[in-house]
Amino acid sequence: MLTVQGNQFVVNGRPFQILSGAIHYFRVVPEYWEDRLLKLKHCGLNTVETYIPWNLHEPKKGQFHFTGIADLEAFVRLAESLGLYVILRPSPYICAEWEFGGLPAWLLKEKDIELRCSHPAFLQHIEEYYDELIPRIKPLLSTNGGPVLAVQIENEYGGYGNDKTYLAFLRDALQKRGVDVLLFTSDGPDMLADGSLPDVLATVNFGSRPDEAFQKLKAFQPGRPLMCMEFWDGWFDHWTGEHHVRDGKDVADTLEQMLEMGASVNFYMFHGGTNFAFYNGANHYETYTPTITSYDYDSLLSESGDITPKYEMVKKVLAKYAKRQETKMPATSPKKAYGTVELTESISLFDTLPAIGKTVRSPYPLTMEQLDQSYGFTLYKTTIDGKGRFEMDITPVRDRAFIYVNRHYQKTVSRRDENKFVMLDFPQEINSLEILVENMGRVNYGKNLKDSKGMAGNLWINNKYVFDWEMTAIELDRLPVLFKNQKENRYPKFFRGILEIQEDAAPDTFVQLDGWTKGNVFINGFNLGRYWSVGPQATLYLPGPLLKKGKNELVVLELEGNRTTTISLAAEPNLG
Ligand code: GLA
């Protein structure tokens, strides 16, 4: 059990320095959890930290998911069996460059809901989620003989709001369900006042200048232990942006400064992993900017779990300050270039809509969340009367859309477009207008957090609102089975091919998307995430455990157009 005595952490009666690293179980396939945790321990760390994403565990209201990659308890028990302590951050908001900061999209079905504050409906949903989540965590707590030393309340709340009643509600919600380990908050050094509670330990998050950050923490909370809850050793990337890297020596030097001060630390990230499926978040300061699929983070282990030079430098520094627990080091996980796969079959999304979509009608456009849909695409369809060239205001589009008139592709529009008006030609007296909207990931941080998808309002076309809409939710939780009876030639299209694997335990590989524009890749039905030729990321990580000996089904959903129908599988990633 972890306690605070003066300016020290104490475990089992002895002073304890928390040397922790973040691994998000939900960003790593379960078969590799042990490998990553062993590498963490081998580096000289004694604790693993993870967030808990509400939207993964309660994908639909009242439907809970705690198996496979969502098996939080198995992850914690595994860490324990390897001799590691655990820190949990079940906020329920987690930021983390994760879709909607971990909040479930269905919260937005209630349009007037206020997030991350004492809004009664928001609190009620948290209560119901915690009734399911916390009893799972309780036996894992160190006070009950488990490995969990500490639990975080909210996440950098000082960077969002000032509702202390809400923070106190979260504290009480944990404690009344039996969470009796050390509670803490974490914030930027200048945001401590709004983010913390008087009786809860405050910690700080930063990437550099530990002296300054810890001075601020000491001034705010004198005589207590110093802890950097997020030591940013790298950074994440946005589509169209640069691939971020951070010098390993700089990270090791910064760590050394912290350890010299006797501080505790949690590497954010020790191992970043992958935003599989549609789970990437987005930022929205000036403009909406979605995060890429890889969460490599340029952290101590690469996205595919390999030791980096930064890892070695950090290990050396840790060895100077702390006695490393001896542990076996797993073998390097092999990577393989499997060559090329020919995607021989294809079908337009429009030909397979009945199999993968769910259609409803409404006088006005409903948002994605109002359609009980969280991720993927929504097709909005209506009729436009009259021949002519009409102006349409695209402001409600979240986030990017393909526009078709009478089943012919016209234009792609985006929430990022500065000009919110497009001109469309309607050649007939009665025309069909279809708008296929892509959710590119909900905002996970800051003032634009409340980010409904699909159509966030009605469309103003030719100086009036248009009524009578048909909407098809395409969540892509199931893929088309039949690739025949192709009538349409319109994109998006699904492409399918077979990857033959000889090995019983297939090595990892990287899916190269040269010649493809934008979409998602699925292996045996598992959604590996998004690709986009704008970069920086040019390959998708395909972990070996997702492959099986024999035939593997590779499906690409291409949204815009491809110059090739082959996919190459390489031994090296290309993150730009
Ligand atoms: C903050 C958040 C984290 C993450 C990092 C940036 O510190 O608390 O969840 O978003 O920023 O990677």
mmCIF file of C-alpha atoms and ligand atoms in Angstrom, residues 51 94-97 155-156 205 230 232 235-236 268 295 297, ligand 1:
data_model
loop_
_atom_site.group_PDB
_atom_site.id
_atom_site.type_symbol
_atom_site.label_atom_id
_atom_site.label_comp_id
_atom_site.label_asym_id
_atom_site.label_seq_id
_atom_site.Cartn_x
_atom_site.Cartn_y
_atom_site.Cartn_z
ATOM 1 C CA TYR A 51 -5.746 5.169 -18.505
ATOM 2 C CA ILE A 94 -8.729 10.673 -20.343
ATOM 3 C CA CYS A 95 -7.643 13.042 -23.145
ATOM 4 C CA ALA A 96 -4.809 10.756 -24.432
ATOM 5 C CA GLU A 97 -5.352 11.572 -28.136
ATOM 6 C CA ASN A 155 -7.364 14.476 -16.011
ATOM 7 C CA GLU A 156 -5.717 17.888 -16.241
ATOM 8 C CA ASN A 205 2.729 16.958 -16.257
ATOM 9 C CA GLU A 230 3.278 12.599 -17.407
ATOM 10 C CA TRP A 232 6.369 13.589 -22.243
ATOM 11 C CA TRP A 235 4.810 13.508 -28.944
ATOM 12 C CA PHE A 236 1.906 12.505 -31.196
ATOM 13 C CA TYR A 268 4.209 9.275 -21.017
ATOM 14 C CA TYR A 295 0.597 6.292 -31.382
ATOM 15 C CA TYR A 297 4.893 8.760 -29.755
HETATM 16 C C1 GLA B 1 -1.873 15.710 -21.605
HETATM 17 C C2 GLA B 1 -2.922 14.648 -21.331
HETATM 18 C C3 GLA B 1 -2.553 13.320 -21.936
HETATM 19 C C4 GLA B 1 -2.062 13.484 -23.356
HETATM 20 C C5 GLA B 1 -0.883 14.436 -23.361
HETATM 21 C C6 GLA B 1 -0.290 14.686 -24.729
HETATM 22 O O1 GLA B 1 -0.879 15.654 -20.702
HETATM 23 O O2 GLA B 1 -3.141 14.498 -19.951
HETATM 24 O O3 GLA B 1 -3.685 12.510 -21.907
HETATM 25 O O4 GLA B 1 -3.088 14.000 -24.123
HETATM 26 O O5 GLA B 1 -1.305 15.678 -22.896
HETATM 27 O O6 GLA B 1 0.106 13.515 -25.313
#
